[in-house]
mmCIF file of C-alpha atoms in Angstrom:
data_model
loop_
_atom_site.group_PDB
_atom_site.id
_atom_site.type_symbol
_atom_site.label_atom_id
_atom_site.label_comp_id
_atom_site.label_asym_id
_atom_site.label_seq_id
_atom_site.Cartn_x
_atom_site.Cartn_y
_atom_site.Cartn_z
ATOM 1 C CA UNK A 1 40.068 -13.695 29.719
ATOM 2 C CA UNK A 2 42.027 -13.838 26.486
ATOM 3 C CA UNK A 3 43.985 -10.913 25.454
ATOM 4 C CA UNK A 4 43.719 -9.532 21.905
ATOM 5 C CA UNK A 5 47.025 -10.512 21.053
ATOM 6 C CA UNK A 6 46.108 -13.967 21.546
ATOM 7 C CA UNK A 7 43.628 -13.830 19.251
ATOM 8 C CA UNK A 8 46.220 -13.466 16.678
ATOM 9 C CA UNK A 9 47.698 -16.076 14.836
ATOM 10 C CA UNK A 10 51.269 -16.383 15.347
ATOM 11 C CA UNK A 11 53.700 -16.228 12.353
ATOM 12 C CA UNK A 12 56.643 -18.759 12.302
ATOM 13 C CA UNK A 13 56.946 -18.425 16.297
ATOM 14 C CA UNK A 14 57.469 -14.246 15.735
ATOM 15 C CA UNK A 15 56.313 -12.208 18.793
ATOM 16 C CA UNK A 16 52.756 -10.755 17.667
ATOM 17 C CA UNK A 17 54.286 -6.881 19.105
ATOM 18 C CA UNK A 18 58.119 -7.820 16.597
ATOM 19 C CA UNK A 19 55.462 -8.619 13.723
ATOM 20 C CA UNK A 20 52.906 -5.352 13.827
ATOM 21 C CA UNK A 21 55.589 -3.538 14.455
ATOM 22 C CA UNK A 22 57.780 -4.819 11.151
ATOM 23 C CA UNK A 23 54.212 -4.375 9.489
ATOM 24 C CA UNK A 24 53.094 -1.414 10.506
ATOM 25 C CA UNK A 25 56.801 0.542 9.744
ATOM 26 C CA UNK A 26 56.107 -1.269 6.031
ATOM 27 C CA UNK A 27 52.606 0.525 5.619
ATOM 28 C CA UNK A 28 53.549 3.902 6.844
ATOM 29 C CA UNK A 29 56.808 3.939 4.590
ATOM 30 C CA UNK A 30 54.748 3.223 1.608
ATOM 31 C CA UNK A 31 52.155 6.207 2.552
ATOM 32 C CA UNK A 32 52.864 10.176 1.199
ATOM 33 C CA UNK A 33 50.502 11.187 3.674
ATOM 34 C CA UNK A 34 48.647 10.593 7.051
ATOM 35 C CA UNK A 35 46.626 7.876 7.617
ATOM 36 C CA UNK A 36 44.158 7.504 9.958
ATOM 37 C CA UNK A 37 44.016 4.372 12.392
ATOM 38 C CA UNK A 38 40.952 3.381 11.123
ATOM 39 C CA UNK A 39 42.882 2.482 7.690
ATOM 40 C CA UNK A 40 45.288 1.433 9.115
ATOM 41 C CA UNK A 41 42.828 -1.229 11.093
ATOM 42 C CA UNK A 42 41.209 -2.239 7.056
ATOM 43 C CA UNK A 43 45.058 -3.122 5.944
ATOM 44 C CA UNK A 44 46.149 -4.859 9.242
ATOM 45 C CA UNK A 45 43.409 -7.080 10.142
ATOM 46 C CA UNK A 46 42.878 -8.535 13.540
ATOM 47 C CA UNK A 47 44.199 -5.767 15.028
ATOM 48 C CA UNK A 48 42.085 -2.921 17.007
ATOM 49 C CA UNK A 49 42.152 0.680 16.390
ATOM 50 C CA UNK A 50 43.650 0.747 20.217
ATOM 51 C CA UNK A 51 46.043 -1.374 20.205
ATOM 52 C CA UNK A 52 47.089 0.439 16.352
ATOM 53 C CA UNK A 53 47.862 3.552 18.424
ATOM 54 C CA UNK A 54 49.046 2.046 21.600
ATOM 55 C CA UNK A 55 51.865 0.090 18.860
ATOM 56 C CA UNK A 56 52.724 3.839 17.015
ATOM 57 C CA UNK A 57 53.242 5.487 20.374
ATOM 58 C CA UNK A 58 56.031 2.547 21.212
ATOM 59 C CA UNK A 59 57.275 2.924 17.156
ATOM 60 C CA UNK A 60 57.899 6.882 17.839
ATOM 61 C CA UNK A 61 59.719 6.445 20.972
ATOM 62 C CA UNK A 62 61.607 3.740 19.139
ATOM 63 C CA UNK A 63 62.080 6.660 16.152
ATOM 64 C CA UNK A 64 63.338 9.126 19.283
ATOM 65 C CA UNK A 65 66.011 6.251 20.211
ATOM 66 C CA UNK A 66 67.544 5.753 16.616
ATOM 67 C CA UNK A 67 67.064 8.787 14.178
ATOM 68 C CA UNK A 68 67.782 11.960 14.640
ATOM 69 C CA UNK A 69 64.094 14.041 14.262
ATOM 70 C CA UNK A 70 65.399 15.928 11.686
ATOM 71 C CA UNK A 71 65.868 12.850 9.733
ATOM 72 C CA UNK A 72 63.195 10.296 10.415
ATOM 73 C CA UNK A 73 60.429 10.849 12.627
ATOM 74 C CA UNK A 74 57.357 9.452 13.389
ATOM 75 C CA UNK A 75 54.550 12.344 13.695
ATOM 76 C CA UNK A 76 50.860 11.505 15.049
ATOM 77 C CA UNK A 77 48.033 13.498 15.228
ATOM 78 C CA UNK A 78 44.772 13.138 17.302
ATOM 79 C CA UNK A 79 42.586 14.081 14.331
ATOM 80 C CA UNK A 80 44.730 12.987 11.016
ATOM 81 C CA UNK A 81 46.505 10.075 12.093
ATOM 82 C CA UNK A 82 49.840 9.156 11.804
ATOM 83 C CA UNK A 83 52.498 9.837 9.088
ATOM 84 C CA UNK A 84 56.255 8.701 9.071
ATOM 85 C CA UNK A 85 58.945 11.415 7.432
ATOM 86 C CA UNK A 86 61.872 10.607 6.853
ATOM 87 C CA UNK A 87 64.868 12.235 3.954
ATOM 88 C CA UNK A 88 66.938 9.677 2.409
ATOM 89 C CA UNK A 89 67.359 7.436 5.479
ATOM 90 C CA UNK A 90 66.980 3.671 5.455
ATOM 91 C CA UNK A 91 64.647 1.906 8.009
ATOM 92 C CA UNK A 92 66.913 -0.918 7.890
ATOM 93 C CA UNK A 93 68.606 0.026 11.415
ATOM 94 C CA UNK A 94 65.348 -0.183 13.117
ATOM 95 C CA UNK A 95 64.499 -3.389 12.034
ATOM 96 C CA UNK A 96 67.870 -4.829 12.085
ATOM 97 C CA UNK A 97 67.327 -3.212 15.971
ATOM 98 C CA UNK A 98 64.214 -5.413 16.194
ATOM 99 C CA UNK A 99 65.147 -8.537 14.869
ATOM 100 C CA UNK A 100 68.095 -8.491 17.451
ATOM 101 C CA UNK A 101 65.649 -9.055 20.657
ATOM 102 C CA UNK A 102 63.393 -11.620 18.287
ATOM 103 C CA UNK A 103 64.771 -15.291 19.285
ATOM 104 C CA UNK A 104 62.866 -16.812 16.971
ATOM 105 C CA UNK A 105 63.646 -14.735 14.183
ATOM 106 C CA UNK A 106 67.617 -15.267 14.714
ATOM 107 C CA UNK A 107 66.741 -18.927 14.989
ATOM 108 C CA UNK A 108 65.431 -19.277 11.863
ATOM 109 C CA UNK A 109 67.705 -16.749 10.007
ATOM 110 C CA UNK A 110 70.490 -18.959 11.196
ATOM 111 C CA UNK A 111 69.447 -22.002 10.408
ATOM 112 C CA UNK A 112 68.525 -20.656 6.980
ATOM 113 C CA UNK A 113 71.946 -20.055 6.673
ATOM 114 C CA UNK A 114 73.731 -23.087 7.931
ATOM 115 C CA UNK A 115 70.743 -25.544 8.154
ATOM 116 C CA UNK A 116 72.325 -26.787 11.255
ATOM 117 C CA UNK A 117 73.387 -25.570 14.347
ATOM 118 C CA UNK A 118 75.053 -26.663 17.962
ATOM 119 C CA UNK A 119 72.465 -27.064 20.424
ATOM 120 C CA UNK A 120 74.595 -25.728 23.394
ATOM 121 C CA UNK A 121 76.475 -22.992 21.277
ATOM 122 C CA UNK A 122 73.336 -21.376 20.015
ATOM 123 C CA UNK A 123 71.256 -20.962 23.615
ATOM 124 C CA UNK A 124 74.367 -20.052 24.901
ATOM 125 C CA UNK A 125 75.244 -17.337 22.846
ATOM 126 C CA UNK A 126 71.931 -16.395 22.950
ATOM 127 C CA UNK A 127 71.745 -16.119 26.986
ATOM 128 C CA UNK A 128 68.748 -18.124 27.194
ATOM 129 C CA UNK A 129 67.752 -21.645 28.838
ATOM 130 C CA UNK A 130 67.309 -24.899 26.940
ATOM 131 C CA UNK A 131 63.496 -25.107 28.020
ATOM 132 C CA UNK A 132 63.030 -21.845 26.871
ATOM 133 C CA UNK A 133 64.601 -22.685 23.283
ATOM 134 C CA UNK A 134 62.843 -26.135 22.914
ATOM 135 C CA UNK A 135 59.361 -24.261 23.614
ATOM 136 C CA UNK A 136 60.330 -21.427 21.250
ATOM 137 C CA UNK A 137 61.050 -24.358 18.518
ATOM 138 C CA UNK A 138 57.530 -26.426 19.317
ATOM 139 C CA UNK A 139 55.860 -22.466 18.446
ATOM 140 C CA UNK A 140 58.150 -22.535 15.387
ATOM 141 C CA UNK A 141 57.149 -25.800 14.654
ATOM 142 C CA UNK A 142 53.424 -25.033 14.467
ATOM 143 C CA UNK A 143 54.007 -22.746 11.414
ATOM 144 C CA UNK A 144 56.694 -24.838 9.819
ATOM 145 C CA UNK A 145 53.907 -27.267 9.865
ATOM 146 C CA UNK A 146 52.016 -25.696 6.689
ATOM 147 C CA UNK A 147 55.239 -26.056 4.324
ATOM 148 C CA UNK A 148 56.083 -29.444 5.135
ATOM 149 C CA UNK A 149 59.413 -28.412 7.149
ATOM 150 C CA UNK A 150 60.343 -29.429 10.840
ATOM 151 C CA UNK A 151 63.415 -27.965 12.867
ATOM 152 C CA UNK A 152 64.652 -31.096 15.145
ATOM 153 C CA UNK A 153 66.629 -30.699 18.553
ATOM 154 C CA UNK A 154 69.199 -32.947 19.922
ATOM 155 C CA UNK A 155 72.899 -32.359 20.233
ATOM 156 C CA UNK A 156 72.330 -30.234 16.790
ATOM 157 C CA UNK A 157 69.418 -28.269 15.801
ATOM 158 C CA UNK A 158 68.433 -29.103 12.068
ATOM 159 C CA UNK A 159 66.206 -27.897 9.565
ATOM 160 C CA UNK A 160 64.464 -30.749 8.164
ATOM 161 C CA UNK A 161 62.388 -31.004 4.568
ATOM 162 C CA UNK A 162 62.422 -30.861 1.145
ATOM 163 C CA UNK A 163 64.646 -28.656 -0.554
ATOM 164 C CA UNK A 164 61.603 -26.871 -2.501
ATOM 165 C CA UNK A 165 59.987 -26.028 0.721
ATOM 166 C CA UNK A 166 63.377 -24.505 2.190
ATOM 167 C CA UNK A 167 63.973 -21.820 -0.358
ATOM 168 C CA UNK A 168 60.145 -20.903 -0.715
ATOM 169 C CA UNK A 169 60.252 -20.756 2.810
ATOM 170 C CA UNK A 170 63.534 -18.993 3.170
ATOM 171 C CA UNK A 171 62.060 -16.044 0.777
ATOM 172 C CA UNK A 172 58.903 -15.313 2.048
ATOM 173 C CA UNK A 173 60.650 -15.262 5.617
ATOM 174 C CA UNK A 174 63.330 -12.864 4.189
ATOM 175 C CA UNK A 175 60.490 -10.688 1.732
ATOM 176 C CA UNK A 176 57.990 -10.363 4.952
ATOM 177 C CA UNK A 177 61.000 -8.232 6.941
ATOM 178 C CA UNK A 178 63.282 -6.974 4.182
ATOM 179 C CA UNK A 179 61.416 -6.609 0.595
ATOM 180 C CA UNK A 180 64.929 -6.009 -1.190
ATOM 181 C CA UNK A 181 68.162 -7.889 -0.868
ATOM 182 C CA UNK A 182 70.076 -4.733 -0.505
ATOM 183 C CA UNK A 183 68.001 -4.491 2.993
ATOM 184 C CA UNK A 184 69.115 -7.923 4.048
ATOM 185 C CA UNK A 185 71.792 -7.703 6.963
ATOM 186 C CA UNK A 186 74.464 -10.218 7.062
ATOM 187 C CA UNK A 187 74.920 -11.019 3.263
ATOM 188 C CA UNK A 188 78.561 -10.905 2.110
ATOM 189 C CA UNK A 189 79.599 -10.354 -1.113
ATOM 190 C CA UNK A 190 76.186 -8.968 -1.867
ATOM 191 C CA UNK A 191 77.125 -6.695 -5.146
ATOM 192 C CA UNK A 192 78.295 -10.077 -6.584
ATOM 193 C CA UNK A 193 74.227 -11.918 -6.272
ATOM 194 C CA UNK A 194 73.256 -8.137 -7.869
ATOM 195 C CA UNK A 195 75.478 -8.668 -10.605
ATOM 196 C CA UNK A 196 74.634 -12.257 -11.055
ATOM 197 C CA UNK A 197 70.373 -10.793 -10.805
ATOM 198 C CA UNK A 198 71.372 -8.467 -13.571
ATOM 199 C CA UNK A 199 72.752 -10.983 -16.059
ATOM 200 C CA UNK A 200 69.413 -13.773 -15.346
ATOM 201 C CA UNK A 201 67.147 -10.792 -15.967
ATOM 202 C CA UNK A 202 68.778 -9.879 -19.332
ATOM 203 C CA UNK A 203 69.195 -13.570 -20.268
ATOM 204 C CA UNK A 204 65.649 -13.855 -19.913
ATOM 205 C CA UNK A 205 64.587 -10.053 -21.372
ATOM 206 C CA UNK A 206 62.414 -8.777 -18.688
ATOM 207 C CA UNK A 207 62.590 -5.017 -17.716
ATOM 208 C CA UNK A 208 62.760 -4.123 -13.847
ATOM 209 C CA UNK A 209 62.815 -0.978 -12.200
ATOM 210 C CA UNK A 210 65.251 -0.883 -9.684
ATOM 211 C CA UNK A 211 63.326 -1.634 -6.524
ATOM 212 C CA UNK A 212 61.837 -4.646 -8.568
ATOM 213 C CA UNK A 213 65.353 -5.561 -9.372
ATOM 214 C CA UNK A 214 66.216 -5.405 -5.417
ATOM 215 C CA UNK A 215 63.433 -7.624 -5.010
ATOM 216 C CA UNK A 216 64.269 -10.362 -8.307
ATOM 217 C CA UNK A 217 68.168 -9.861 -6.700
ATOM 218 C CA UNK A 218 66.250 -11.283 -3.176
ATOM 219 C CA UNK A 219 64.919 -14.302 -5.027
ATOM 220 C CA UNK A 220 68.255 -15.264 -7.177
ATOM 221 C CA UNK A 221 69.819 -14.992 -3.513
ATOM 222 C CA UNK A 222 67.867 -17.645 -1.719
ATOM 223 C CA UNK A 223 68.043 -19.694 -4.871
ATOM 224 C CA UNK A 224 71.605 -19.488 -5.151
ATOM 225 C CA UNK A 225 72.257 -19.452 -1.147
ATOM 226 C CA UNK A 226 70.274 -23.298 -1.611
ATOM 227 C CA UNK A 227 71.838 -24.744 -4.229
ATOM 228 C CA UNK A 228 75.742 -23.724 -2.446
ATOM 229 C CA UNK A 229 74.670 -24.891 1.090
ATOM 230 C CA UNK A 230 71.523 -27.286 0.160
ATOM 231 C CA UNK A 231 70.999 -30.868 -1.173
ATOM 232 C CA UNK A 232 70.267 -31.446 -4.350
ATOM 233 C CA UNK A 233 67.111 -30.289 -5.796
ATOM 234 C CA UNK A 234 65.479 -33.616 -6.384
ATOM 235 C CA UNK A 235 61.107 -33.547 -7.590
ATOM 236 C CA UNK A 236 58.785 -36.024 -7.063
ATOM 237 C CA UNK A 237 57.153 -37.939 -9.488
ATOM 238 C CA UNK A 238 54.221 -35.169 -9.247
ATOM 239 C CA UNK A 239 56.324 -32.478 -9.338
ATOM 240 C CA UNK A 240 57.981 -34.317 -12.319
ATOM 241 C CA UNK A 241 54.811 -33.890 -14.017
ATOM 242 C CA UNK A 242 53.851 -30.504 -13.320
ATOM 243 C CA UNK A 243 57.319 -28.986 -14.328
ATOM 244 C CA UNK A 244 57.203 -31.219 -17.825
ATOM 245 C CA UNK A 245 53.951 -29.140 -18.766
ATOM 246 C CA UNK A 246 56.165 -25.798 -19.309
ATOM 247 C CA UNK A 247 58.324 -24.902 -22.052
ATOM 248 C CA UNK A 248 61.194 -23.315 -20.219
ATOM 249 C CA UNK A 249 64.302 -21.062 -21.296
ATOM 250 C CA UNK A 250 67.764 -22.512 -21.652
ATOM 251 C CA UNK A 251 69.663 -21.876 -18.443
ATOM 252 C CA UNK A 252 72.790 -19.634 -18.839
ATOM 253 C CA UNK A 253 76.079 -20.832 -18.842
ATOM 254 C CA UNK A 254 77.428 -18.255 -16.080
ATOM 255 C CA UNK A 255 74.800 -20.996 -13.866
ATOM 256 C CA UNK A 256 77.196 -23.454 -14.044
ATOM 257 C CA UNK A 257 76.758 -24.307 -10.533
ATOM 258 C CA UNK A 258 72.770 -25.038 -11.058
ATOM 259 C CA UNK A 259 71.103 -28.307 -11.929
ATOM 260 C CA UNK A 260 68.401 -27.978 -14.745
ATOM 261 C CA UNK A 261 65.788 -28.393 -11.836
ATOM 262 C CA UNK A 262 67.392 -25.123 -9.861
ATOM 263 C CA UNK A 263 66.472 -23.421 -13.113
ATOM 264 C CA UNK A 264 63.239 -25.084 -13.584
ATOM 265 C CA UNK A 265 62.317 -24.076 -10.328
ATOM 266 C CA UNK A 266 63.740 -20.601 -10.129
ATOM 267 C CA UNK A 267 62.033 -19.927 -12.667
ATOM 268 C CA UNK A 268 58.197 -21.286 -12.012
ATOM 269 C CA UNK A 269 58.797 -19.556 -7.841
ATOM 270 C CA UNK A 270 59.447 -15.943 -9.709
ATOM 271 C CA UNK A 271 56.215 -16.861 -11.670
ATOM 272 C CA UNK A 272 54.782 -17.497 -8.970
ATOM 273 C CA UNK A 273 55.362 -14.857 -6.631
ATOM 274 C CA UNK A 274 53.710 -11.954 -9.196
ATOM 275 C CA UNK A 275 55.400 -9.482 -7.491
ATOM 276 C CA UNK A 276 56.391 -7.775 -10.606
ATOM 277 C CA UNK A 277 54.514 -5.180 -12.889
ATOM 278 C CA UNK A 278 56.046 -6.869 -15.952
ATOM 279 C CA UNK A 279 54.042 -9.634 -16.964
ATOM 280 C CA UNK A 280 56.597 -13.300 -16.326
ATOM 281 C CA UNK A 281 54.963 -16.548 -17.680
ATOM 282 C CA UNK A 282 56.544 -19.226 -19.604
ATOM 283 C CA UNK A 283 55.237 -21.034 -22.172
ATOM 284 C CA UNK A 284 53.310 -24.046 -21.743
ATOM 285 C CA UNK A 285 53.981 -27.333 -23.857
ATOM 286 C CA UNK A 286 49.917 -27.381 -24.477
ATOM 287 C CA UNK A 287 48.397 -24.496 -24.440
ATOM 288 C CA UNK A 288 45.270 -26.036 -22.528
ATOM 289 C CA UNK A 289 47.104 -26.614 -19.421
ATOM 290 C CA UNK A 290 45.436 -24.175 -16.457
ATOM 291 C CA UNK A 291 48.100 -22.192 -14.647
ATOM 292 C CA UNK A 292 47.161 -24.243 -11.563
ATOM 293 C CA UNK A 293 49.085 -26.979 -12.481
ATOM 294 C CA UNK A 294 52.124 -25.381 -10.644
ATOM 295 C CA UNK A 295 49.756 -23.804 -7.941
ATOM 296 C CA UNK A 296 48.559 -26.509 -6.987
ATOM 297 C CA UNK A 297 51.850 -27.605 -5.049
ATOM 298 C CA UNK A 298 52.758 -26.873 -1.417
ATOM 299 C CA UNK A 299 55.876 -24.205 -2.504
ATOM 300 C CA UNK A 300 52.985 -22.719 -5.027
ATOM 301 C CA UNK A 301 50.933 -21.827 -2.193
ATOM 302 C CA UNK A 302 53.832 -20.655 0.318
ATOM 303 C CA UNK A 303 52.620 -16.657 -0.279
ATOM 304 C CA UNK A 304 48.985 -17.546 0.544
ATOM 305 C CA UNK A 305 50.050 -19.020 3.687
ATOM 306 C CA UNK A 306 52.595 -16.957 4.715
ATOM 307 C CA UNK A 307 50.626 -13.766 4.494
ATOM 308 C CA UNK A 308 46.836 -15.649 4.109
ATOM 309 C CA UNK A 309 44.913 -14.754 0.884
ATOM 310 C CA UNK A 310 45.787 -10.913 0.233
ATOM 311 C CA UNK A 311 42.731 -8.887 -1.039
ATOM 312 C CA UNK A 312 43.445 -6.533 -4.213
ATOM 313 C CA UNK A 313 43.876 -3.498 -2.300
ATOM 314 C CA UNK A 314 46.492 -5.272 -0.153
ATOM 315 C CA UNK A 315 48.174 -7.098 -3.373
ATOM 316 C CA UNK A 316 48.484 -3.076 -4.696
ATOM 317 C CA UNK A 317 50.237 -2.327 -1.304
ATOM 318 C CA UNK A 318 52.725 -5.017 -2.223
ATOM 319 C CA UNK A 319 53.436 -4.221 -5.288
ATOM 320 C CA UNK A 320 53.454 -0.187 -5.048
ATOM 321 C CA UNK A 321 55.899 -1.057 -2.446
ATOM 322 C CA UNK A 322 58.247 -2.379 -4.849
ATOM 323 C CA UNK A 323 57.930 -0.064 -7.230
#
């Protein structure tokens, strides 16, 4: 008989309990009040009303484990639901406490980071068997799938595919956990991709509050991060095409580092995302060409499949989130 959890589509090879968890802690943060289980069920789809409370019950004993209950606690009630309080205290240790136990989850944030790894070193450090890494990457692999990417295993473990696909990717991995770059673990030198945020939003005149700035700061990270550690940014002939239909702003000198088709692209993926309450477009070249010419590619649709087509109360959850 198949469990409920198997009913679930894995995400990038995540462990279904690591991913309710990350979204369910995401959904209560951005909630003033209680909310019953029953919500809860209409945001987080697929999942049951039981298996909803079983999942709090393990999140408040997690709570117990790493806040004080003065400072964060998880509260739930039999007839109002479940409400987390909390007084100026980041989640960020709990999840960084999550994604410690995820395999696949390190996995991928390393490779992210290096693109290539020692086969040996890795399971090693890790504590776990070859078999059990090669199956973990064939689950990986299954999601990877949808974006055109592939990690390979031999005597190095690679992440292979276009460079497009590898930042897109590499955001919506790092947005579905963290939202904000200042809630990314591991980043050094983080004030100076800030700074660098601050100057590409002025340069282009857009106004961000500062959560919206944490998440714009997120973008110009991965961007950055692929054009240091990347190949080049080369487009098809397609892509060619669809990027010659937009009128786009000079790119800034302090981007000395960036081809014109980093900035091209930066650009167009921020567009993309609409994550932000300020309206970001850039001119077309002929006023008759539909916004899908951009949509249309495989990076374009990256959100959809990440997180499957959001409805507009769960777009509103996204966005009051970064607000």
């Amino acid at each position: 008989m198949k469990t409920e959890h198997s009913k679930i589509k894995s995400l990038f090879g995540l462990e279904k309990d690591f991913l309710l968890k990350n979204q369910l802690l995401q959904l209560l943060d951005n909630s003033s009040d209680y909310i019953t289980f029953t919500e809860i069920a209409c945001h987080l789809k697929y999942y049951s009303v039981e298996l909803l409370q079983q999942t709090c019950q393990k999140l408040q004993q997690d709570f117990l484990k790493n806040y004080p209950v003065k400072q964060c606690e998880l509260v739930i009630h039999p007839h109002f639901g479940v409400r987390l309080l909390r007084k100026s205290i980041s989640l960020k240790e709990l999840v960084d406490y999550y994604a410690e136990q995820e395999l696949s989850y390190i996995l991928l944030q390393e490779l992210f980071r290096y693109r290539e790894l020692i086969a040996s070193d890795f399971y090693e450090n890790q504590y776990v068997s070859e078999s059990t890494l090669r199956r973990k990457i064939k689950r990986i692999n299954q999601s990877l799938a949808h974006y055109n990417l592939r990690i390979t295993f031999a005597y190095k473990i690679k992440l292979t595919g276009s460079e497009l696909a590898i930042r897109s990717f590499y955001f919506y991995f790092l947005f579905l956990f963290y939202r904000q770059l200042p809630a990314v673990p591991g980043i050094a030198e983080q004030g100076f991709f800030e700074s660098k945020a601050i100057k590409i939003q002025n340069h282009l005149g857009l106004t961000l509050s500062l959560k919206e700035l944490g998440v714009f700061s997120l973008i110009y990270y991965v961007h950055e991060h692929g054009v240091h550690s990347g190949t080049p940014l080369r487009l098809t002939e397609k892509e060619n095409e669809h990027f010659h239909q937009f009128d786009f702003p000079p790119k800034p000198n302090f981007l000395n580092n960036w081809s014109f088709n980093d900035w091209q692209f930066f650009l167009l993926f921020t567009m993309a995302t609409d994550l932000f309450e300020q309206d970001f477009d850039i001119a077309t070249r002929d006023v008759l060409v539909p916004l899908f010419v951009f949509e249309s590619l495989a990076w374009g649709q990256a959100f959809k499949m990440a997180f499957g087509q959001l409805t507009s109360e769960e777009q509103a959850l996204v966005h009051e989130a970064i607000q």
